[in-house]
XYZ file of C-alpha atoms in Angstrom:
642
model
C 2.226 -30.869 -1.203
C -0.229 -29.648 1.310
C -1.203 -32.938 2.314
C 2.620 -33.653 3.153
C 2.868 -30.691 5.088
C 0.271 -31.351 7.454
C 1.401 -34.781 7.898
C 5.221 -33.622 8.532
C 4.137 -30.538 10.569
C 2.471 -33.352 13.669
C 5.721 -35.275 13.192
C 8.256 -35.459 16.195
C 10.925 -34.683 13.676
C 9.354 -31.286 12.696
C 8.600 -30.302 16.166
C 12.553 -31.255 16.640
C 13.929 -28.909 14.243
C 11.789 -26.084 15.705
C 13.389 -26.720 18.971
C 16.472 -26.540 17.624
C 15.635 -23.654 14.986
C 14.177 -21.411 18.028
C 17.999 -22.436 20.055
C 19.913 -21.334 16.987
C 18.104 -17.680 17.295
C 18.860 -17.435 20.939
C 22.606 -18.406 20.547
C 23.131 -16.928 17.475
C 20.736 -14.169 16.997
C 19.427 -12.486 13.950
C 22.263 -10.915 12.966
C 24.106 -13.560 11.051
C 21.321 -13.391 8.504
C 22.254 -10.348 7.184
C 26.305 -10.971 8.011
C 27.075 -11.284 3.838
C 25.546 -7.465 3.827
C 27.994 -6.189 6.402
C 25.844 -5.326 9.021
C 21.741 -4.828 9.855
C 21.238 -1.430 8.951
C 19.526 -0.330 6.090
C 20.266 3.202 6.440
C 23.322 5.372 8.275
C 23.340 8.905 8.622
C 25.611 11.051 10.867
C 25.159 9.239 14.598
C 21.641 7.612 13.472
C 20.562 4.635 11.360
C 17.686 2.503 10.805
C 17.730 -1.174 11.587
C 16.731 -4.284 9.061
C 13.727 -4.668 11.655
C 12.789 -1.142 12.244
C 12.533 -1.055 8.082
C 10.637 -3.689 8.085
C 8.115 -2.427 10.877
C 8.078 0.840 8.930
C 7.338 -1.031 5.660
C 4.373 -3.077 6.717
C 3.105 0.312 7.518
C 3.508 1.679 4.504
C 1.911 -1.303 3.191
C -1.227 -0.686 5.136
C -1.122 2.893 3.762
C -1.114 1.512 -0.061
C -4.088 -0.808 0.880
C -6.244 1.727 1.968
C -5.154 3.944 -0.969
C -6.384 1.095 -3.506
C -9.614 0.350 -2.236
C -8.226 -2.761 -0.675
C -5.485 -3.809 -3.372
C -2.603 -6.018 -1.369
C 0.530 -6.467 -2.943
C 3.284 -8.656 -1.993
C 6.602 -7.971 -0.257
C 8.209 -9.356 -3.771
C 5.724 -7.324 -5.759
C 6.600 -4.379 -3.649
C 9.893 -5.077 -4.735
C 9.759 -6.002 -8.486
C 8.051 -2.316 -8.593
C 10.655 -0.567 -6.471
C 8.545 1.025 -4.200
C 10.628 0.067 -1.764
C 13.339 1.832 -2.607
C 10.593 5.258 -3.048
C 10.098 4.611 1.070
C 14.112 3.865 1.355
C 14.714 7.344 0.009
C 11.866 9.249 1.587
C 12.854 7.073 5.564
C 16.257 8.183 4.847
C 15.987 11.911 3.917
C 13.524 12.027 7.396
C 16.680 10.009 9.245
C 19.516 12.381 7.739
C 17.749 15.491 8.296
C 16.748 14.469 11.878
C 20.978 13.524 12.301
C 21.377 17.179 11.107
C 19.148 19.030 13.374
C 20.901 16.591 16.443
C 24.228 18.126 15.089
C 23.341 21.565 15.353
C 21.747 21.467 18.756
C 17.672 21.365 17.378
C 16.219 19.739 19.859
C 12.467 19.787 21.495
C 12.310 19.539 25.177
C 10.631 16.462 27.467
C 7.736 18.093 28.251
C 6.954 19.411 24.465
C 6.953 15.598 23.360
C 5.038 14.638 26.347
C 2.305 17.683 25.220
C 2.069 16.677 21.778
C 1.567 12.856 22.752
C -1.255 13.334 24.724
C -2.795 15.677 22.038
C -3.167 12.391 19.713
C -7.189 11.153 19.825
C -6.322 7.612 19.499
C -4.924 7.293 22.731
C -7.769 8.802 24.458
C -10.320 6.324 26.859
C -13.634 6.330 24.873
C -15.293 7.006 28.122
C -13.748 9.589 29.631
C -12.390 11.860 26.269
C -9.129 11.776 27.575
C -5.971 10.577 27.453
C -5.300 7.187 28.800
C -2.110 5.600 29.248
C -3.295 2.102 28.551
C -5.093 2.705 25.912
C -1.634 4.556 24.730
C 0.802 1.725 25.394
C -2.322 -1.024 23.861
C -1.843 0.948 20.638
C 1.331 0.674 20.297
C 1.510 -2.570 20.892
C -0.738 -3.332 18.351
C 1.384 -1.191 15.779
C 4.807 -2.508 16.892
C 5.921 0.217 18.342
C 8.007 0.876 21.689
C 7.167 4.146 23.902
C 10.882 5.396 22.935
C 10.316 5.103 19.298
C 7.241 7.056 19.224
C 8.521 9.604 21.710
C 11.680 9.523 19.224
C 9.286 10.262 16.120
C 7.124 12.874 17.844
C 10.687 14.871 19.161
C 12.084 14.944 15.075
C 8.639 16.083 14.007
C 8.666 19.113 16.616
C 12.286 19.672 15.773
C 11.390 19.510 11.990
C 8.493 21.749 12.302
C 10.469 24.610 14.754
C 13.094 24.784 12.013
C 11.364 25.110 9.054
C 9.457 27.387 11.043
C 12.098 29.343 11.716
C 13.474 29.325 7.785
C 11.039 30.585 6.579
C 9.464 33.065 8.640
C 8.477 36.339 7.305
C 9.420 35.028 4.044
C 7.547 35.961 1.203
C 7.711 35.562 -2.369
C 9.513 38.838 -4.122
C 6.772 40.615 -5.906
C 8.100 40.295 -9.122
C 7.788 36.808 -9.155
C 3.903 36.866 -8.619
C 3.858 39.863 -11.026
C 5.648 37.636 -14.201
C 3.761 34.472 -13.352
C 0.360 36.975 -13.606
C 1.791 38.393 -17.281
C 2.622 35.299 -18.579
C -1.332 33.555 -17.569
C -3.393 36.683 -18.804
C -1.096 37.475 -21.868
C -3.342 36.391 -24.693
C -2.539 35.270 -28.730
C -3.992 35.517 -31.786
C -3.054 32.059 -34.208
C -4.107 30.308 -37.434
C -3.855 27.199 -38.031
C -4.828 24.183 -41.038
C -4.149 20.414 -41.056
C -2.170 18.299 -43.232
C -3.643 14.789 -42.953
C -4.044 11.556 -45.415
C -6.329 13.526 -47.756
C -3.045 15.989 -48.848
C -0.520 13.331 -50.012
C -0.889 10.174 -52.632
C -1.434 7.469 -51.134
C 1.401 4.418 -51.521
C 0.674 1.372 -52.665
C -0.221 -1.990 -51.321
C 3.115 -4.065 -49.743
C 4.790 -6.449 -51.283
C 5.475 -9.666 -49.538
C 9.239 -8.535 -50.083
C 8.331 -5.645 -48.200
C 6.267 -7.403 -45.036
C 9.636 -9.459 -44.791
C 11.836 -6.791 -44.672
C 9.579 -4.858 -42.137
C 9.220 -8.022 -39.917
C 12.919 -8.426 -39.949
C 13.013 -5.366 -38.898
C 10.700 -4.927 -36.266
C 11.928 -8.584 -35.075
C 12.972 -6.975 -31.360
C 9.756 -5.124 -30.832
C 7.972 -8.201 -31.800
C 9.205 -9.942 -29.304
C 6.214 -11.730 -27.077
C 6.657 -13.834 -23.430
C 6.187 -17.100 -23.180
C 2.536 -17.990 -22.626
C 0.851 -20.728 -20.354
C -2.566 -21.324 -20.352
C -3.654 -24.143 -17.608
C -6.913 -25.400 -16.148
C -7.560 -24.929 -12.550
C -9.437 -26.679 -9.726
C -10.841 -24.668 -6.726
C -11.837 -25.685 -3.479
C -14.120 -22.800 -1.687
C -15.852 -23.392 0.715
C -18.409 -20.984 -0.182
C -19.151 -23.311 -3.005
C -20.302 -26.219 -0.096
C -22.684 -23.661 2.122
C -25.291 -24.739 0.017
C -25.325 -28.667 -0.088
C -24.744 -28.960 3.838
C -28.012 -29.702 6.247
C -27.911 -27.832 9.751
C -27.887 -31.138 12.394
C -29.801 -29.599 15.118
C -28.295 -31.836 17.594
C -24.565 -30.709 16.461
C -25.544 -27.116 16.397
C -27.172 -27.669 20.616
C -24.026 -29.592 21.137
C -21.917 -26.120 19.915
C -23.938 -24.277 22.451
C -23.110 -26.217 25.409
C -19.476 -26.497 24.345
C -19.421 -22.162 23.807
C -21.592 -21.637 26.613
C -18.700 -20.413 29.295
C -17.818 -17.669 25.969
C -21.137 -16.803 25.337
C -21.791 -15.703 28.653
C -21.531 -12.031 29.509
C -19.676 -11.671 32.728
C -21.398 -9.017 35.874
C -18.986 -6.115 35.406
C -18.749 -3.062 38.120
C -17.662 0.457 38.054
C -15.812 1.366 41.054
C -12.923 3.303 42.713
C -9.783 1.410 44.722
C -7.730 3.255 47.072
C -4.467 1.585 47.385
C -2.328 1.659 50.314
C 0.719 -0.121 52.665
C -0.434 -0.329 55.807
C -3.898 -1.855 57.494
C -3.854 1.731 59.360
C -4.084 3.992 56.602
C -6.541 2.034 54.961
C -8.749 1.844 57.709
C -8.529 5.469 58.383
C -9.236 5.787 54.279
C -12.153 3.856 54.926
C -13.674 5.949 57.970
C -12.593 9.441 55.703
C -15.006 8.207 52.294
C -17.720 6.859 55.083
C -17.576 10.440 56.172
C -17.972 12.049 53.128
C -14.885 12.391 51.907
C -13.850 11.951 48.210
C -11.605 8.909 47.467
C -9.204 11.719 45.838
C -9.192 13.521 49.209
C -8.787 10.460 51.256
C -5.643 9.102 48.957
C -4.176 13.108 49.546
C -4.599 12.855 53.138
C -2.910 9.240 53.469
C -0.431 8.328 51.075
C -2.490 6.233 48.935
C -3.116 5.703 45.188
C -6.195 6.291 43.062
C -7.237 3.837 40.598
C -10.602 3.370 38.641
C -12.082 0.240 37.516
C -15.546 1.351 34.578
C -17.481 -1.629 34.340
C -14.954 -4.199 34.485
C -15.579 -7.769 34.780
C -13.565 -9.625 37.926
C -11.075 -11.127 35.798
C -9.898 -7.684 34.612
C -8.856 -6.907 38.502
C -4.706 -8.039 38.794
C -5.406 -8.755 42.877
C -7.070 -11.673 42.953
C -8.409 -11.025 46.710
C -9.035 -6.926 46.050
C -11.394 -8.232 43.132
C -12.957 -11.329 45.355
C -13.990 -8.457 47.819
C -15.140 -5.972 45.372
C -17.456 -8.179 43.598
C -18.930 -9.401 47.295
C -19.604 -5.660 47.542
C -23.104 -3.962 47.143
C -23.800 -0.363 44.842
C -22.912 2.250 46.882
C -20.917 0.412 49.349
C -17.358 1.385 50.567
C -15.640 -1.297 51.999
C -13.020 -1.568 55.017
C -9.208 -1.910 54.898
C -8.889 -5.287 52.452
C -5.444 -7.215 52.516
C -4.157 -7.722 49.153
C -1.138 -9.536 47.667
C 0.608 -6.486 47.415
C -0.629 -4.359 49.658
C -3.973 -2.766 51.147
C -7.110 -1.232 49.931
C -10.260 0.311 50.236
C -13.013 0.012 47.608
C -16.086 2.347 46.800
C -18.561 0.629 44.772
C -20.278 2.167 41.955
C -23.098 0.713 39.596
C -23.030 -3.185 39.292
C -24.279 -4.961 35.622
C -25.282 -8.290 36.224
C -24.116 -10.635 34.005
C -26.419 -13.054 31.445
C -26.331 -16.494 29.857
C -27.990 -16.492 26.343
C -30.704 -18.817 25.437
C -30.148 -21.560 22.838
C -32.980 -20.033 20.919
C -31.432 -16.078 20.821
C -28.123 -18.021 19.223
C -29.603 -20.886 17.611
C -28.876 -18.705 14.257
C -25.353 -17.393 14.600
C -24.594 -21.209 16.013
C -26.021 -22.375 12.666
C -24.249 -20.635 10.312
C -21.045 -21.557 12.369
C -21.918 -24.903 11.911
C -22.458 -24.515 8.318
C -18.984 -23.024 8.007
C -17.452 -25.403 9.968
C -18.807 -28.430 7.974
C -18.441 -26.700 4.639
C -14.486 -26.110 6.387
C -13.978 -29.980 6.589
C -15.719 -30.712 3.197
C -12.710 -28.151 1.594
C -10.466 -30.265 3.616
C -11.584 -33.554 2.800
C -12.114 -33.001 -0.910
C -8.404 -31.200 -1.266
C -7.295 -34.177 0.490
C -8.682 -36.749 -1.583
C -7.902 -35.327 -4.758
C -4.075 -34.336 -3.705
C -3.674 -38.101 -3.213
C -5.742 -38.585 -6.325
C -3.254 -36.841 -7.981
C 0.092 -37.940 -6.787
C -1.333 -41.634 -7.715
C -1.165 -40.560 -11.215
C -4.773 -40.527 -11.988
C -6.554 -37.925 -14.894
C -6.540 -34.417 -13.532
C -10.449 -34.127 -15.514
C -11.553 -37.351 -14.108
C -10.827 -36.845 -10.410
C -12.626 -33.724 -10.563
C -15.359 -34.996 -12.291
C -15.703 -38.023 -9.795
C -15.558 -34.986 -6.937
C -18.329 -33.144 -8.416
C -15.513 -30.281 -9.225
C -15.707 -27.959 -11.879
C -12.526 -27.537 -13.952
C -11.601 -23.964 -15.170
C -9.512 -23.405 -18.054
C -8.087 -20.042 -17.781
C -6.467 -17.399 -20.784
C -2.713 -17.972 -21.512
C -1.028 -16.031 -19.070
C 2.555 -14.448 -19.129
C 4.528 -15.072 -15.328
C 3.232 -12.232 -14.478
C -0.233 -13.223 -14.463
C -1.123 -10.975 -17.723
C -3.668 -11.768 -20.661
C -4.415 -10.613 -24.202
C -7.967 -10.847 -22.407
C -8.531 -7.145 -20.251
C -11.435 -8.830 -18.417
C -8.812 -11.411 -17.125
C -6.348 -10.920 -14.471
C -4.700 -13.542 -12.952
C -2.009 -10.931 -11.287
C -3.436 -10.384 -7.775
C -3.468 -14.161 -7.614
C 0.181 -14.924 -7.285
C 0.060 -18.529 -5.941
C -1.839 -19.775 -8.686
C 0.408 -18.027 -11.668
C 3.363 -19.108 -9.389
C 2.127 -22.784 -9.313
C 1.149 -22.932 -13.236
C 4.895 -21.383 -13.843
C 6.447 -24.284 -11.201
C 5.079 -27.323 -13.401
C 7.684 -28.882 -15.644
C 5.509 -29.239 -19.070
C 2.270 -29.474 -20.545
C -0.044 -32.251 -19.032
C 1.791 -32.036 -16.077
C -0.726 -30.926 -12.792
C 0.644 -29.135 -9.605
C -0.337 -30.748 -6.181
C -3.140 -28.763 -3.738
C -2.175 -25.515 -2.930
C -3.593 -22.713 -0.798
C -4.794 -19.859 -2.163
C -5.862 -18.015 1.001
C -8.972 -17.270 3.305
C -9.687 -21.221 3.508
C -9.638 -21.694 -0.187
C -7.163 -24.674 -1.992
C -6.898 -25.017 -5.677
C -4.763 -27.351 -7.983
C -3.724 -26.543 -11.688
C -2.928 -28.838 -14.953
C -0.645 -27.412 -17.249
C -2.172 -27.751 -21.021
C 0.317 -25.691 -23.512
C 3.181 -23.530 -23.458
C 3.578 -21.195 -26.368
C 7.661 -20.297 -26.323
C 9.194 -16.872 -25.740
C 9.639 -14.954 -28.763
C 8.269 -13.375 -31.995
C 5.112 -14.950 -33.566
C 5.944 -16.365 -36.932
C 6.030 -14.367 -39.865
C 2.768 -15.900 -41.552
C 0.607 -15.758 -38.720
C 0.418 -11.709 -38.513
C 1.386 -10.872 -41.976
C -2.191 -9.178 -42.365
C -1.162 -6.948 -39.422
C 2.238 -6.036 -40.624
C 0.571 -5.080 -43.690
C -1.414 -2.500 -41.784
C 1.516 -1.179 -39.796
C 3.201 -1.148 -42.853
C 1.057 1.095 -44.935
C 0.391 3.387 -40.916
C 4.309 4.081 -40.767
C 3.857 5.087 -45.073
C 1.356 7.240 -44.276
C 2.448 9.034 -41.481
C 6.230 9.339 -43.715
C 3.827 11.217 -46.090
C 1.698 13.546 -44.419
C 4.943 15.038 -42.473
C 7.033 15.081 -45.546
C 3.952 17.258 -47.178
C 3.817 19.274 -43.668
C 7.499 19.417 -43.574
C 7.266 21.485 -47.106
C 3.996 23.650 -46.496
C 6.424 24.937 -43.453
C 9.402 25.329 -45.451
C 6.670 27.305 -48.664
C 5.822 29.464 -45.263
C 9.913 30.349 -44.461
C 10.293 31.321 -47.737
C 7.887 33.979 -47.966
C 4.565 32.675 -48.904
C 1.535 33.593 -47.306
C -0.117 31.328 -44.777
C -3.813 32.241 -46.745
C -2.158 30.544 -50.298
C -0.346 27.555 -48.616
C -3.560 26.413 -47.074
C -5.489 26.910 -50.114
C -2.749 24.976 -52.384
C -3.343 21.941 -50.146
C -7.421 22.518 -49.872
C -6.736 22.842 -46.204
C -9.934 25.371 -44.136
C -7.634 27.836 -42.424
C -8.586 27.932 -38.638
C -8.426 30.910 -36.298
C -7.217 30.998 -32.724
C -8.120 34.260 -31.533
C -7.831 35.855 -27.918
C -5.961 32.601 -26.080
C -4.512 32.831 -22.722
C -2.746 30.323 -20.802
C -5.399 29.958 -18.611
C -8.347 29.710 -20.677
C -6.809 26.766 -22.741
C -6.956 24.379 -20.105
C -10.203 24.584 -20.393
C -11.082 25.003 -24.004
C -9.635 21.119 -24.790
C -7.036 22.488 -27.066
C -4.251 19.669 -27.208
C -1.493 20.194 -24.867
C 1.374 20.104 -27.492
C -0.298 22.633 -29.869
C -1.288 24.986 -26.751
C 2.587 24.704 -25.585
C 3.762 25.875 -29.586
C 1.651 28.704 -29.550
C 2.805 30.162 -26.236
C 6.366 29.191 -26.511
C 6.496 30.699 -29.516
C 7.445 34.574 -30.634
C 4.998 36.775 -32.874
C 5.114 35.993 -36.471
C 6.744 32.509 -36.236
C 5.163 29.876 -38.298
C 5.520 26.131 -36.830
C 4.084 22.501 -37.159
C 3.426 20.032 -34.313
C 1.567 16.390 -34.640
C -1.529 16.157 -33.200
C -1.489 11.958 -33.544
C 0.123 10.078 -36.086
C -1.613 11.068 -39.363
C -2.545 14.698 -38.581
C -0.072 17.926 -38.323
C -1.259 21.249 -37.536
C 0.839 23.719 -39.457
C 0.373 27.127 -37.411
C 1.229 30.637 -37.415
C 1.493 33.105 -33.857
C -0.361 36.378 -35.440
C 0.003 38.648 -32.687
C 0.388 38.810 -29.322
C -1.294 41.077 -26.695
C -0.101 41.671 -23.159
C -1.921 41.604 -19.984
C -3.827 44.415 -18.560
C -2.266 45.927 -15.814
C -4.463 45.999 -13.339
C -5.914 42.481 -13.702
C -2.343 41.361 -13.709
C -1.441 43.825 -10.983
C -5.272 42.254 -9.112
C -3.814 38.529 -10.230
C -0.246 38.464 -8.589
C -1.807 40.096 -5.183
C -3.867 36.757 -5.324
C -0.792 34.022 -6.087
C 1.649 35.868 -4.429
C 0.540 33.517 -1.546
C 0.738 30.187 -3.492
C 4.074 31.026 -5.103
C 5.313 31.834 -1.495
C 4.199 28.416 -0.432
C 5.770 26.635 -3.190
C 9.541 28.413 -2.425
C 9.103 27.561 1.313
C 8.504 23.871 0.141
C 11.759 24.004 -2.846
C 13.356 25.230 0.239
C 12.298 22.679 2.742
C 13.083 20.100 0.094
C 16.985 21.403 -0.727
C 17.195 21.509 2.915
C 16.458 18.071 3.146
C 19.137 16.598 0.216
C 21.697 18.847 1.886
C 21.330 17.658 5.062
C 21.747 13.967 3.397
C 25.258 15.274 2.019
C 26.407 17.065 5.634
C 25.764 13.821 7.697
C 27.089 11.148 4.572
C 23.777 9.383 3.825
C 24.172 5.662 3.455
C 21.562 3.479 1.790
C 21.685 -0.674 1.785
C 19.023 -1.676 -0.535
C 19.989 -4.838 -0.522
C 19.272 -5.258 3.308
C 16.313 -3.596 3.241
C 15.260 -6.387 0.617
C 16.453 -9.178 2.852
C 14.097 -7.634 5.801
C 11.242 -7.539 3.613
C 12.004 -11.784 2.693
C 12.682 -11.192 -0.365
C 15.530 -12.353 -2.633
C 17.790 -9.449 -3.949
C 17.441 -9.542 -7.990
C 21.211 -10.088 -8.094
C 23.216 -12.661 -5.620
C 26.405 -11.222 -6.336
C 25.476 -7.932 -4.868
C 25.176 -9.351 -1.271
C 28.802 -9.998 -0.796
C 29.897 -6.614 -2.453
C 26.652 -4.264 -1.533
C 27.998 -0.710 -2.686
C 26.268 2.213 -0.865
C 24.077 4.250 -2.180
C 24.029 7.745 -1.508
């Protein structure tokens, strides 16, 4: 397959249909892609909505964010997908995009020079040089991010809008005093309890299965028993990390390389220096006379009409006037030259300090050259070997034997489900999608899949060798494991029927003391528990919520896992002290403020979706990303989400 592609993709035919692809999308445009979804936009609210391709902008950042999250871990746009994360960043883009339509209908807006502020408050479009803001380095970074000056200025004016109304909402609000003064009760209020355990040891225990009984219990557990299908395949990989090794360094290739890279290798003579830009021969000249005389270029500019601009250690080529930058390299440190004529105009130049510019030896590269070489070669042996064995293969010769002949190592790899999963937790195969996707592509077993690329230079091919069919595994083959879920689910019938009627001795009247003894069970006190002390003292978190939800006197029982029930009784309950509850809700009254501002900020939001009639298009949004919706029919009738 890869082979064909690289022969089709230097064919006139291919470079035809590009032509006429690239034709279509100026005629046409874009939008007929997503014509079946009634429209581009994957979100409408009020008088604003968000485009397929702003989504998808928006999305790759998120992506970015996730990467860094997970130490690195890249999912793809269909993974993304399959998870529904997209529609978590759908949701959150469009409560931001109603709730800015909101604040536009009620007259919330930030002025120009508020947005202007804020931008130039944000370090990564200061100049590394100067520590300040620079407005190429500003329109550079959004470039590189995809971003036009409008949208940014756009983002930064709902964020000060956001921020003044909120601000507004909830200032001088503060949590009622009560509030701090209940939560502070309820954490210091401490219990006494007693508790024993009704496990395996209190009950008979049943007898072995029959094989009647296995049946029955595999008939009826035939849905959870259910298993994928299962491939397992052997694999081929070409790295070329695995080549670095075998390759010599041809000293005469690697000198060759230098003399080739020897115009990039070079570091250019770069200057620092100051142009004064101007219309007329006049003013310059005069310009020219004022910085002779002592006069700072600033001043000079003032005084006649001209225009500042500062070049710090810039090579020639970084100059747009070809003839300013002829004359200011001719031009020695210190120098200010006269009025030069320019292709747009005139200037006069101040020169500051000059770095010459120097050619590397062969001998201070010689090692980064080698190892280029290395790569290079090892590059073409990747390409070569793929090659060979991708025709290898389509000829219809042994998948094992070509490899062999190719000094390849075959891998077989655990049965995987499509998903990439094994019964194996040391093996993984889900972060490498081609390769499940290409073992999942092949017809049947002893078929093999042509070269493919798995990324970063490296090609692999796969041979199918069994498929083990959807569905539950026969009766026979886990009947020693249904035996032992068998006699688990017993069990576990047993010890709460016993723990069911210890509670039910406790209703009617008996004491907690004979119960326990009855069933040989140690009685265990719980003395002096708060709510805050328990998340400490490793007391499980279903036991810990019985006690305190419970009222004084109250007997109860609550699993701790499948074969072990505490059977309990709340003793006696002891309020807080005032004054360390009265010290306590001084100290959260804060925090419990915070957390009402941000319930309010947060019904403010899903209101403000409601007001403006929120409109969500998942299905766009999933045709931006590339990816096919999960359901064609959906496309033609896409209902909106709200």
């Amino acid at each position: 397959m890869i082979t064909l592609f690289r022969e089709f993709t230097k064919s006139w035919v291919f470079k035809g249909l590009m032509v006429l692809l690239v034709a279509s999308f100026a005629i046409f445009g874009l939008r007929d892609v997503f014509g079946k979804m009634g429209g581009d936009k994957v979100i409408e609210a009020g008088d604003r909505s968000v485009s397929a391709n702003e989504f998808k902008a928006k999305f790759e950042q998120y992506k970015q964010g996730y990467s860094e999250q997970n130490q690195g871990q890249t999912l793809s746009n269909d993974e993304f997908v399959e998870s529904g994360q997209h529609l978590q960043m759908l949701n959150e883009l469009a409560d931001q995009t109603a709730f800015a339509a909101w604040l536009d209908s009620i007259g919330v807006k930030p002025s120009a020079k508020m947005i202007v502020a804020e931008i130039a408050k944000i370090p990564a479009f200061f100049n590394s040089v100067t520590g300040r803001f620079d407005k190429d380095t500003y329109r550079m970074m959004l470039a590189r991010n995809q971003m036009t000056e409008k949208q940014l200025e756009d983002e930064i004016a709902d964020q000060i809008a956001s921020q003044q109304y909120f601000t507004a909402a909830v200032a001088g609000f503060k949590a009622p005093r009560i509030y701090a003064a209940s939560q502070a009760a309820m954490t210091l209020q401490n219990r006494d309890a007693s508790i024993f355990v009704v496990n395996e040891k209190n009950i008979t225990m049943p007898a072995a299965p029959t094989d009647a009984d296995i049946t029955a219990f595999y008939n009826s557990r035939l849905q959870q028993l259910q298993m994928p299908e299962l491939r397992q395949a052997s694999v081929v990989r070409f790295d070329p990390n695995d080549y670095l090794k075998s390759i010599t360094i041809d000293e005469a290739a690697v000198r060759k390389m230098y003399d080739d890279r020897l115009k990039t290798l070079v570091t250019p003579e770069t200057r620092s220096f100051v142009q004064v830009t101007t219309q007329s021969a006049g003013d310059a000249n005069a310009i020219s006379d004022a910085i002779k005389g002592g006069q700072t270029p600033e001043q000079a500019a003032k005084a006649h009409k001209g225009q500042v601009i500062t070049y710090d250690q810039k090579p020639q080529t970084a100059v747009p006037d070809a003839k300013i930058a002829a004359a200011a390299f001719g031009l020695k440190t210190g120098e200010v030259s006269g009025a030069i004529q320019g292709e747009l105009g005139y200037a006069v130049i101040r020169m500051g300090d000059i770095k010459t510019g120097a050619t590397p030896s062969y001998e201070s590269v010689h090692a980064k050259l080698a190892q280029d070489y290395v790569k290079e070669q090892a590059a073409n042996r990747v390409n070569k070997d793929s090659n060979t064995f991708s025709d290898a293969i389509r000829a219809g010769k042994d998948f094992n034997a070509t490899a062999k002949e190719l000094g390849l190592t075959v891998v077989k790899l655990e049965p995987m489900t499509a998903q990439g999963q094994t019964n194996n937790p040391q093996a993984n195969y889900s972060k490498f999608a081609p390769l499940v996707k290409a073992i999942y592509d092949l017809p049947s077993a002893g078929s093999a899949s042509d070269v493919e690329e798995l990324g970063e230079g490296q090609y692999f091919a796969v041979r199918l060798d069994a498929v083990k069919p959807a569905g539950a595994p026969p009766l026979e083959q886990i009947k020693g494991e249904l035996a032992q879920y068998w006699m688990a689910e017993k069990v576990a019938g047993l010890v709460q029927a016993k723990a069911d009627e210890a509670l039910a001795r406790l209703k009617k009247g008996e004491s907690f003391a004979a119960v326990a003894a009855s069933l040989n069970a140690p009685v265990k006190p719980l003395n002096g528990l708060n709510r805050a002390m328990v998340q400490q003292s490793g007391l499980p978190q279903a036991l810990a919520g019985r006690i305190f939800g419970g009222e004084a006197n109250e007997n109860f029982s609550v699993p701790l896992n499948q074969v072990n029930i505490a059977v309990g009784h709340i003793d006696a309950i002891h309020q807080a002290d005032a004054q360390q509850a009265n010290a306590m809700s001084t100290a959260i009254r804060g925090q419990m403020t915070q957390s009402i501002q941000r319930d309010i900020a947060l019904t403010t939001r899903n209101d403000a979706r409601t007001v403006v009639k929120t409109q969500l298009y998942p299905n766009t949004a999933v045709v931006a990303l590339g990816v096919t919706p999960p359901d064609p029919k959906t496309i033609k009738t896409e209902k909106k989400l709200k």
